[in-house]
Coordinates of C-alpha atoms and ligand atoms in Angstrom, one line a residue:
M1 CA -26.0 2.9 7.0
A2 CA -22.7 4.2 6.9
K3 CA -19.9 3.2 9.7
K4 CA -19.5 6.8 11.6
I5 CA -15.8 7.8 11.9
I6 CA -14.6 10.8 14.3
I7 CA -11.9 11.9 13.3
A8 CA -11.1 13.9 16.9
G9 CA -8.3 16.9 16.1
A10 CA -7.0 17.7 12.3
G11 CA -3.7 15.4 12.9
H12 CA -2.4 14.5 9.0
A13 CA -2.4 11.1 9.0
A14 CA -5.4 11.3 10.7
M15 CA -7.2 13.8 8.2
M16 CA -5.9 11.3 5.0
C17 CA -7.2 8.0 7.0
G18 CA -10.4 10.1 7.0
A19 CA -10.6 10.7 3.5
T20 CA -9.4 7.3 2.2
L21 CA -12.3 6.2 4.6
A22 CA -14.9 8.5 3.4
K23 CA -13.9 7.9 -0.3
N24 CA -14.9 4.3 0.7
G25 CA -18.4 4.8 1.5
Y26 CA -18.2 5.9 5.2
D27 CA -19.4 8.8 7.3
V28 CA -16.2 10.6 8.1
T29 CA -16.4 13.9 10.4
V30 CA -13.0 16.0 11.9
Y31 CA -13.6 18.2 14.5
E32 CA -10.8 20.7 15.4
R33 CA -11.1 23.5 17.7
R34 CA -9.1 25.6 15.0
K35 CA -11.0 28.0 12.9
R36 CA -10.1 27.2 9.2
D37 CA -7.9 30.0 8.4
K38 CA -5.6 29.8 11.4
I39 CA -5.3 25.8 11.1
G40 CA -1.8 25.1 10.1
Y41 CA 2.1 26.8 11.0
P42 CA 4.0 29.9 10.1
W43 CA 6.6 28.8 8.3
F44 CA 7.4 25.5 6.0
D45 CA 8.2 21.9 6.5
C46 CA 10.4 19.1 4.9
V47 CA 8.6 16.7 3.6
N48 CA 9.4 13.3 1.1
P49 CA 7.8 14.2 -2.4
E50 CA 5.9 10.8 -2.9
I51 CA 3.3 11.5 -0.1
F52 CA 0.8 12.7 -2.1
G53 CA 0.5 9.8 -4.0
M54 CA 0.5 7.6 -1.6
V55 CA -2.7 8.4 -0.2
G56 CA -4.1 9.9 -3.4
A57 CA -3.9 12.9 -3.5
P58 CA -2.6 16.0 -5.8
T59 CA 0.6 16.7 -5.8
P60 CA 1.8 20.5 -4.8
E61 CA 2.7 20.7 -8.5
E62 CA -0.8 19.8 -9.4
A63 CA -2.8 22.1 -6.4
G64 CA -0.9 24.9 -7.8
I65 CA 1.5 25.3 -3.9
E66 CA 4.9 26.2 -4.5
W67 CA 7.2 23.6 -3.3
A68 CA 11.5 23.5 -3.7
W69 CA 14.0 21.1 -2.7
R70 CA 15.4 20.8 0.4
N71 CA 18.6 22.5 0.7
D72 CA 21.2 19.4 1.9
I73 CA 22.2 20.4 5.5
T74 CA 26.0 20.3 7.1
F75 CA 25.8 19.1 11.5
Y76 CA 28.3 20.7 13.6
G77 CA 29.4 19.6 17.3
P78 CA 29.1 21.7 20.2
N79 CA 32.3 23.6 19.3
T80 CA 31.4 24.7 15.9
D81 CA 34.3 23.7 14.0
D82 CA 34.5 24.1 10.9
D83 CA 37.6 21.6 10.1
H84 CA 35.2 19.6 11.9
K85 CA 31.7 19.8 10.2
I86 CA 30.0 16.4 8.8
F87 CA 28.5 17.1 5.3
Q88 CA 25.3 14.7 5.0
H89 CA 24.9 13.8 0.9
L90 CA 21.9 12.9 -0.3
K91 CA 20.5 11.6 -2.9
F92 CA 19.2 13.2 -5.7
P93 CA 16.0 13.5 -6.2
E94 CA 15.2 10.3 -4.7
E95 CA 16.3 10.7 -1.2
T96 CA 15.4 14.5 -1.0
E97 CA 12.5 16.0 -0.2
I98 CA 10.2 19.5 -0.6
I99 CA 9.3 22.1 1.5
I100 CA 6.0 23.0 1.4
D101 CA 5.0 26.1 3.7
R102 CA 2.5 24.0 6.6
Y103 CA 0.1 26.8 5.8
K104 CA -0.5 25.7 2.1
L105 CA 0.1 21.9 2.7
Y106 CA -3.4 21.7 4.6
D107 CA -5.2 23.6 2.2
L108 CA -4.6 20.5 -0.3
M109 CA -5.4 18.7 2.3
I110 CA -8.2 19.3 3.4
D111 CA -9.2 20.4 -0.1
Y112 CA -9.0 16.9 -0.6
A113 CA -10.3 15.4 2.3
E114 CA -13.5 17.5 1.5
N115 CA -13.3 15.9 -1.9
C116 CA -13.9 13.1 -0.8
G117 CA -16.7 13.5 1.0
V118 CA -14.7 14.4 4.7
K119 CA -16.8 16.9 7.1
F120 CA -15.5 19.2 8.8
E121 CA -16.0 21.1 12.4
Y122 CA -14.0 23.9 13.9
G123 CA -13.6 25.4 16.7
V124 CA -14.6 22.9 18.6
N125 CA -12.8 22.1 21.8
I126 CA -12.3 18.0 22.6
K127 CA -12.7 17.3 26.0
G128 CA -11.8 13.6 26.4
P129 CA -12.4 10.8 25.7
V130 CA -16.9 9.3 25.9
V131 CA -15.9 5.6 27.7
K132 CA -18.7 3.4 28.4
K133 CA -17.8 -0.4 29.8
N134 CA -13.9 1.0 28.6
R135 CA -15.1 0.6 25.3
I136 CA -14.7 4.3 23.3
I137 CA -17.8 5.4 22.1
G138 CA -17.6 9.8 22.0
I139 CA -15.4 12.4 22.1
Q140 CA -16.5 14.7 24.9
T141 CA -16.1 18.5 23.0
S142 CA -17.1 22.3 23.9
K143 CA -20.8 21.9 21.6
G144 CA -21.5 18.7 24.0
K145 CA -20.8 14.6 23.3
K146 CA -20.7 13.3 19.6
M147 CA -21.2 10.0 18.3
G148 CA -19.4 7.8 16.9
D149 CA -18.5 4.2 16.3
L150 CA -14.7 4.8 15.9
I151 CA -12.4 7.2 17.2
I152 CA -9.1 8.0 14.8
D153 CA -7.1 10.6 17.1
G154 CA -5.3 12.8 15.2
C155 CA -5.0 15.0 18.4
G156 CA -1.2 16.0 18.8
A157 CA 1.2 15.0 21.2
N158 CA -0.4 16.0 24.0
S159 CA -3.6 14.3 22.9
V160 CA -6.6 15.0 25.3
L161 CA -8.0 12.2 24.2
R162 CA -4.6 9.3 25.0
N163 CA -4.2 11.4 28.4
N164 CA -7.7 10.0 29.4
L165 CA -8.0 6.5 28.0
P166 CA -9.1 3.9 30.8
D167 CA -6.0 2.3 32.0
Y168 CA -7.7 -1.0 30.8
W169 CA -6.1 -0.6 27.8
G170 CA -2.8 -0.3 29.4
I171 CA -1.8 2.9 26.0
Q172 CA 1.0 5.2 28.1
K173 CA -0.6 8.4 29.2
D174 CA 1.4 12.0 28.9
P175 CA 4.9 11.7 28.0
P176 CA 7.2 12.7 30.9
R177 CA 10.8 14.6 30.3
G178 CA 12.7 14.2 27.4
D179 CA 10.3 13.1 24.9
I180 CA 8.5 15.6 23.9
I181 CA 10.6 19.3 23.2
Y182 CA 10.1 23.0 23.0
L183 CA 11.2 24.9 19.2
Y184 CA 11.1 27.6 18.2
R185 CA 11.1 28.9 14.8
A186 CA 11.5 31.9 13.2
Y187 CA 12.2 33.6 10.3
F188 CA 15.3 36.4 9.9
D189 CA 15.9 38.7 7.7
C190 CA 19.1 37.3 5.4
P191 CA 22.1 40.3 5.1
V192 CA 24.2 38.1 2.1
D193 CA 24.2 36.2 -0.8
P194 CA 23.0 33.7 -0.5
D195 CA 24.4 31.8 -3.2
S196 CA 28.1 32.8 -0.7
V197 CA 27.1 30.7 1.8
E198 CA 28.8 27.6 1.6
D199 CA 26.7 25.7 4.2
K200 CA 22.9 27.2 3.3
Y201 CA 21.6 24.6 6.1
K202 CA 24.2 24.0 9.8
C203 CA 22.1 22.5 12.0
I204 CA 24.5 22.2 15.4
F205 CA 23.4 20.0 18.5
L206 CA 23.9 20.4 21.4
P207 CA 25.0 24.3 21.2
S208 CA 24.2 25.9 24.6
D209 CA 24.7 23.9 27.8
T210 CA 21.2 22.8 28.5
D211 CA 21.2 18.7 29.1
F212 CA 19.7 18.6 25.4
N213 CA 19.7 21.4 22.6
F214 CA 19.8 22.0 18.9
C215 CA 19.5 24.4 16.8
W216 CA 19.5 25.4 13.4
T217 CA 19.8 28.0 10.1
D218 CA 18.8 27.4 6.5
V219 CA 19.6 30.0 3.6
V220 CA 16.8 30.2 1.5
K221 CA 15.9 32.0 -1.6
D222 CA 13.2 32.8 -3.8
F223 CA 10.9 30.7 -1.8
D224 CA 7.6 32.0 0.0
G225 CA 7.2 35.4 -0.9
Y226 CA 10.6 36.4 0.2
D227 CA 13.7 36.9 -2.3
K228 CA 16.2 35.7 0.4
F229 CA 15.6 34.4 4.4
T230 CA 17.4 32.7 6.9
D231 CA 15.4 29.4 8.8
V232 CA 16.4 29.7 12.4
L233 CA 14.8 26.6 14.9
I234 CA 15.9 26.7 18.3
A235 CA 15.4 23.6 20.0
D236 CA 15.3 22.4 24.2
I237 CA 13.9 19.5 26.2
D238 CA 12.1 22.5 28.1
P239 CA 9.8 24.7 28.2
M240 CA 11.5 28.4 27.0
T241 CA 10.0 32.0 26.0
P242 CA 10.0 33.1 23.2
S243 CA 12.7 35.8 24.0
E244 CA 14.6 33.7 25.0
A245 CA 15.3 31.7 22.7
E246 CA 15.6 34.9 20.3
R247 CA 19.3 36.2 22.6
R248 CA 19.5 32.4 21.9
A249 CA 19.5 33.3 18.2
E250 CA 21.8 36.2 19.3
D251 CA 23.8 34.0 20.1
Y252 CA 24.2 32.5 16.4
Q253 CA 23.7 35.6 14.5
K254 CA 27.5 37.1 16.5
K255 CA 28.7 33.9 14.0
T256 CA 26.2 33.3 11.1
P257 CA 26.7 36.4 9.2
E258 CA 23.5 35.1 6.6
L259 CA 21.1 35.2 9.8
G260 CA 20.0 38.7 10.2
R261 CA 18.2 40.5 12.9
T262 CA 14.6 41.6 11.9
R263 CA 12.0 38.7 12.2
L264 CA 9.9 38.8 9.1
K265 CA 8.1 35.5 10.3
G266 CA 7.2 33.2 12.8
G267 CA 8.7 33.0 16.3
Q268 CA 6.7 31.1 18.8
V269 CA 7.5 27.8 20.8
T270 CA 5.8 25.0 19.4
P271 CA 5.7 21.1 21.8
L272 CA 7.5 18.8 19.3
T273 CA 7.7 14.3 19.8
I274 CA 10.5 13.4 19.5
R275 CA 11.0 9.5 20.9
E276 CA 9.9 6.1 20.1
P277 CA 6.8 5.4 18.7
L278 CA 3.8 5.1 21.0
S279 CA 4.3 1.3 22.4
N280 CA 0.3 0.4 21.8
L281 CA -2.3 2.1 19.6
V282 CA -5.5 0.7 19.7
A283 CA -8.6 0.3 21.8
D284 CA -11.9 -1.1 21.8
G285 CA -13.3 2.4 19.7
Y286 CA -10.2 3.9 19.1
V287 CA -6.8 4.5 17.1
A288 CA -3.9 5.9 18.0
I289 CA -2.1 7.7 14.7
G290 CA 0.4 10.5 13.8
D291 CA 1.3 12.7 16.2
S292 CA -0.6 11.6 19.0
A293 CA 0.5 8.1 18.8
H294 CA 4.5 9.6 18.6
M295 CA 5.0 8.9 14.4
S296 CA 7.4 10.9 14.5
M297 CA 11.3 10.1 13.3
A298 CA 13.3 10.4 17.3
V299 CA 16.0 12.2 16.5
N300 CA 14.8 15.6 15.0
G301 CA 10.8 15.0 14.7
S302 CA 9.6 14.8 11.4
G303 CA 6.2 13.3 11.3
L304 CA 4.5 13.7 7.8
S305 CA 5.5 12.3 5.4
V306 CA 5.3 8.8 8.5
G307 CA 1.3 10.4 8.6
F308 CA 0.7 9.6 5.2
E309 CA 2.0 6.1 4.8
V310 CA 0.8 5.5 8.2
S311 CA -2.2 6.6 7.8
Q312 CA -2.9 4.4 4.9
I313 CA -1.9 1.1 6.4
L314 CA -5.3 1.9 9.2
A315 CA -7.0 3.4 6.1
E316 CA -7.0 -0.8 5.5
A317 CA -7.4 -2.5 9.1
I318 CA -10.6 -0.2 9.4
M319 CA -11.9 -1.7 6.2
A320 CA -10.9 -4.9 6.8
D321 CA -13.5 -4.8 9.8
K322 CA -15.4 -5.7 7.1
K323 CA -18.7 -6.5 10.8
G324 CA -17.7 -2.5 12.2
E325 CA -16.9 -4.1 15.1
Y326 CA -13.7 -1.5 16.2
T327 CA -12.0 -3.5 18.9
A328 CA -8.8 -3.6 20.3
K329 CA -8.9 -7.1 18.5
T330 CA -9.6 -5.6 14.9
L331 CA -7.2 -2.9 15.1
W332 CA -5.4 -5.6 16.3
P333 CA -3.9 -5.3 12.3
Y334 CA -3.5 -2.0 11.8
A335 CA -0.5 -1.4 14.9
Y336 CA 1.0 -5.1 13.8
N337 CA 1.4 -3.5 11.0
F338 CA 2.9 0.1 11.9
W339 CA 5.2 -1.5 13.4
K340 CA 6.7 -4.3 11.6
K341 CA 6.6 -1.9 8.8
K342 CA 7.7 0.8 10.2
G343 CA 8.3 1.4 13.7
I344 CA 10.3 -1.1 13.7
N345 CA 12.7 0.8 11.8
M346 CA 11.6 4.3 13.4
A347 CA 12.0 3.1 17.5
P348 CA 16.1 2.3 17.1
I349 CA 16.3 5.4 16.3
A350 CA 14.8 7.0 19.7
F351 CA 18.3 5.6 21.4
V352 CA 20.1 7.9 18.7
K353 CA 18.6 11.1 20.3
L354 CA 18.9 9.4 24.0
L355 CA 22.4 8.7 23.7
I356 CA 22.9 12.5 22.7
F357 CA 20.6 13.0 25.9
K358 CA 24.2 11.1 27.8
L359 CA 26.3 12.4 26.3
T360 CA 29.0 16.4 27.5
H361 CA 29.6 18.6 24.9
E362 CA 33.6 17.1 25.3
Q363 CA 32.4 13.6 23.9
L364 CA 29.8 15.4 21.4
D365 CA 33.5 18.0 19.8
Y366 CA 35.1 14.1 20.6
A367 CA 33.4 11.5 18.6
F368 CA 33.0 15.2 15.5
D369 CA 37.0 15.5 15.8
K370 CA 37.8 12.0 15.6
G371 CA 35.4 11.1 12.1
I372 CA 33.7 8.9 14.5
L373 CA 30.7 10.5 13.0
T374 CA 30.6 10.7 9.6
W375 CA 28.0 11.8 6.6
R376 CA 26.4 8.2 7.2
E377 CA 25.2 8.4 11.0
M378 CA 24.1 11.5 10.1
S379 CA 21.8 10.4 7.4
I380 CA 19.6 8.6 10.2
T381 CA 18.1 12.2 9.9
A382 CA 17.0 12.3 6.7
D383 CA 13.3 10.7 5.9
Q384 CA 13.5 7.4 3.9
H385 CA 16.6 6.1 6.6
S386 CA 16.6 3.2 9.2
I387 CA 19.6 2.6 12.5
F388 CA 21.4 0.5 9.4
Q389 CA 22.4 3.7 8.2
F390 CA 25.6 3.0 11.9
L391 CA 26.2 -0.5 10.2
H392 CA 28.6 -0.1 7.5
W393 CA 31.6 -1.2 6.0
D394 CA 34.5 1.7 5.6
W395 CA 37.9 2.3 5.1
A396 CA 37.9 4.6 8.2
L397 CA 36.4 1.9 10.4
P398 CA 39.3 0.2 12.5
K399 CA 40.5 4.4 12.9
R400 CA 37.2 5.4 14.6
G401 CA 37.3 2.0 16.3
V402 CA 40.5 2.7 18.1
A403 CA 39.3 6.6 18.7
L404 CA 36.4 5.7 20.1
V405 CA 37.9 2.4 22.6
R406 CA 40.8 5.2 23.0
N407 CA 37.7 7.6 25.0
P408 CA 36.1 5.1 27.4
A409 CA 32.9 6.8 29.1
L410 CA 32.3 7.8 25.2
L411 CA 32.4 3.8 24.7
K412 CA 30.3 3.2 27.5
T413 CA 27.9 5.3 27.4
A414 CA 27.7 4.2 23.3
A415 CA 27.8 0.3 24.0
G416 CA 24.7 0.7 26.3
A417 CA 22.9 2.3 23.4
L418 CA 24.0 -0.3 21.0
I419 CA 22.3 -3.2 23.5
D420 CA 19.5 -1.7 24.1
A421 CA 19.1 -0.9 20.0
L422 CA 19.5 -4.3 19.2
G423 CA 17.0 -5.3 22.5
I424 CA 14.7 -3.6 20.5
F425 CA 14.8 -5.4 17.1
A426 CA 14.9 -8.6 20.0
L427 CA 11.8 -7.7 21.7
G428 CA 10.4 -6.5 18.3
A429 CA 10.1 -9.4 17.1
R430 CA 8.5 -11.2 20.0
L431 CA 4.9 -8.7 19.5
P432 CA 1.7 -10.6 19.5
K433 CA 0.8 -10.8 16.0
K434 CA -3.3 -11.9 17.3
Y435 CA -4.3 -9.1 20.0
N436 CA -4.3 -10.5 23.4
R437 CA -4.6 -7.4 25.7
R438 CA -2.4 -9.0 29.0
K439 CA 0.5 -10.3 26.2
V440 CA -0.1 -6.7 23.8
I441 CA -0.2 -5.0 27.6
R442 CA 3.3 -6.3 28.2
W443 CA 4.6 -6.7 25.5
A444 CA 4.4 -3.1 25.5
K445 CA 5.9 -2.4 29.3
R446 CA 8.9 -4.9 28.4
Y447 CA 9.3 -2.0 25.1
D448 CA 8.5 1.2 27.4
W449 CA 10.6 0.9 30.0
L450 CA 13.9 0.1 27.3
F451 CA 13.9 3.3 26.8
Q452 CA 12.2 5.1 29.5
H453 CA 15.2 3.4 31.9
R454 CA 17.9 6.6 29.5
L455 CA 15.8 9.1 30.6
P456 CA 17.8 12.4 32.0
K457 CA 16.5 13.0 35.2
A458 CA 14.3 16.1 35.5
Ligands
FAD1 C1 9.0 23.8 14.3 C2 8.1 22.4 14.1 C3 8.8 21.8 13.2 C4 8.3 21.4 12.0 N1 9.2 20.2 11.5 C5 8.4 19.6 10.4 C6 9.4 19.1 9.5 O1 9.9 20.6 8.4 N2 8.5 18.1 8.5 C7 8.5 17.1 9.7 O2 7.7 15.4 8.2 N3 7.2 17.6 10.3 C8 7.6 18.5 11.1 N4 7.6 18.8 12.3 C9 6.6 18.0 12.8 C10 5.1 17.9 12.2 O3 5.3 18.7 12.7 C11 4.3 17.1 13.2 O4 5.3 15.3 12.8 C12 3.5 16.5 12.5 O5 2.5 18.0 12.4 C13 2.4 16.0 12.3 O6 1.2 15.4 13.6 P1 -0.3 14.8 14.0 O7 -0.7 15.7 12.4 O8 -0.8 13.8 14.5 O9 -0.4 16.4 14.8 P2 -1.1 17.7 15.1 O10 -0.3 18.5 13.9 O11 -0.4 18.2 16.4 O12 -2.5 17.9 14.9 C14 -2.6 18.5 15.7 C15 -4.7 18.5 15.1 O13 -5.0 18.4 16.1 C16 -6.0 19.4 16.8 N5 -6.4 19.8 18.4 C17 -4.8 18.8 19.1 N6 -6.1 19.3 20.9 C18 -7.4 19.2 20.2 C19 -8.7 19.8 21.0 N7 -8.7 19.7 22.4 N8 -9.4 19.6 20.9 C20 -9.4 19.6 19.1 N9 -8.6 19.4 18.2 C21 -7.3 19.2 19.4 C22 -4.3 20.9 16.8 O14 -5.2 21.8 16.5 C23 -4.1 20.6 15.6 O15 -5.0 20.6 14.3 C24 7.4 20.1 12.4 C25 7.3 20.1 13.7 C26 7.2 21.8 14.8 C27 7.0 22.0 16.1

């Protein structure tokens, strides 16, 4: 009999894993709390155009869905000084992402999953796991218990499943402050000619006076049914209301002529995970993927492309478990391969976020003004990049080094983050190849500590 796989929440990665499993004869059902036409968000997202091929889904072009190349980003320090802005250089087209409307991306994924044989039940609120002797054997939902041989957790960053697992598995639960940030996103009118705007996509670090924040404005033309608009994102470490975010948007409106005052679309605040991937991804009968396993880029929170890629690592591990035991031991190759292929590059990027947490506005401006930061470092925010962007030779390196040494407080903070980043590589090499619960929990505790001792206190 086909093994019964439950996808908890219509998370992107979990759903794409389910599609591959269904195509290979598994009985896969997605339980999702929202209604079909409410899944998605009123904005476009940036994704690597290769992801559709990675999972065997049609491309947006084949599915008749509009897409466009995304603008390269210009970065600013807190003083938004035009003389010291940094322009990101991405190789076109291999490093450039596309933009696609999130509702339409979901249409593409759900249609594809259904064609592969995945079943969907909407309007089902998951309340927690069903557990028997530490094995996860089902989910508690608003429509009763749903039992399965394996539960794939696609419930996102605040997953009610992950947060209620038995302690026995040593899987980290609620993320601490600083691991989830809050984003306001909206389209505003663009009162100027988009072609007259030199830096279309502006990203400012620490424009406001809170522990961690950033914002962007991005001028887009001929997309999503609009001839032009300015996309706005305002991020903060602590929850904010839409009207608080809009008050901040008013400040940017004064300095940014391309940002009009009429909101065309969006306007809600959404949580986003920006941190290192979850240290332990598996338990008997349970596996976490996507944002429920914090698999997004730790600086900007991009999680879609990596989710598509990792969905296939998980599908392979599940299909390799021929007896269908789905224990932590048989699922461990997924966690191990994720770490070796993706996690090892993603985790150290979390130290960049943690470094920004520690920097004062003056130190960050200093790093921009003295050229300590360059376009190469800024490219780590793009898909396909890693912390190794920081390690490169350039002729300005001695000058940049001297500037760093002349600011001992900045040097001390940067050196601390670098030492911890090296620590994570050393620890990564010691990840157990075979599952042993005690060894995995010990490894996970060391990993969690490396990041969490750097988080800001509330
Ligand atoms: C403003 C904003 C902009 C972003 N821009 C980008 C971008 O440009 N590129 C990019 O790659 N990423 C972007 N991201 C991040 C991206 O949204 C996530 O990484 C991505 O959604 C992957 O998460 P997921 O699919 O695992 O989980 P989610 O998208 O959170 O999906 C989880 C699903 O589970 C369902 N669910 C949750 N709890 C329950 C429950 N109890 N019962 C039933 N169902 C439940 C939810 O309804 C949802 O459908 C952005 C995020 C935000 C907030």
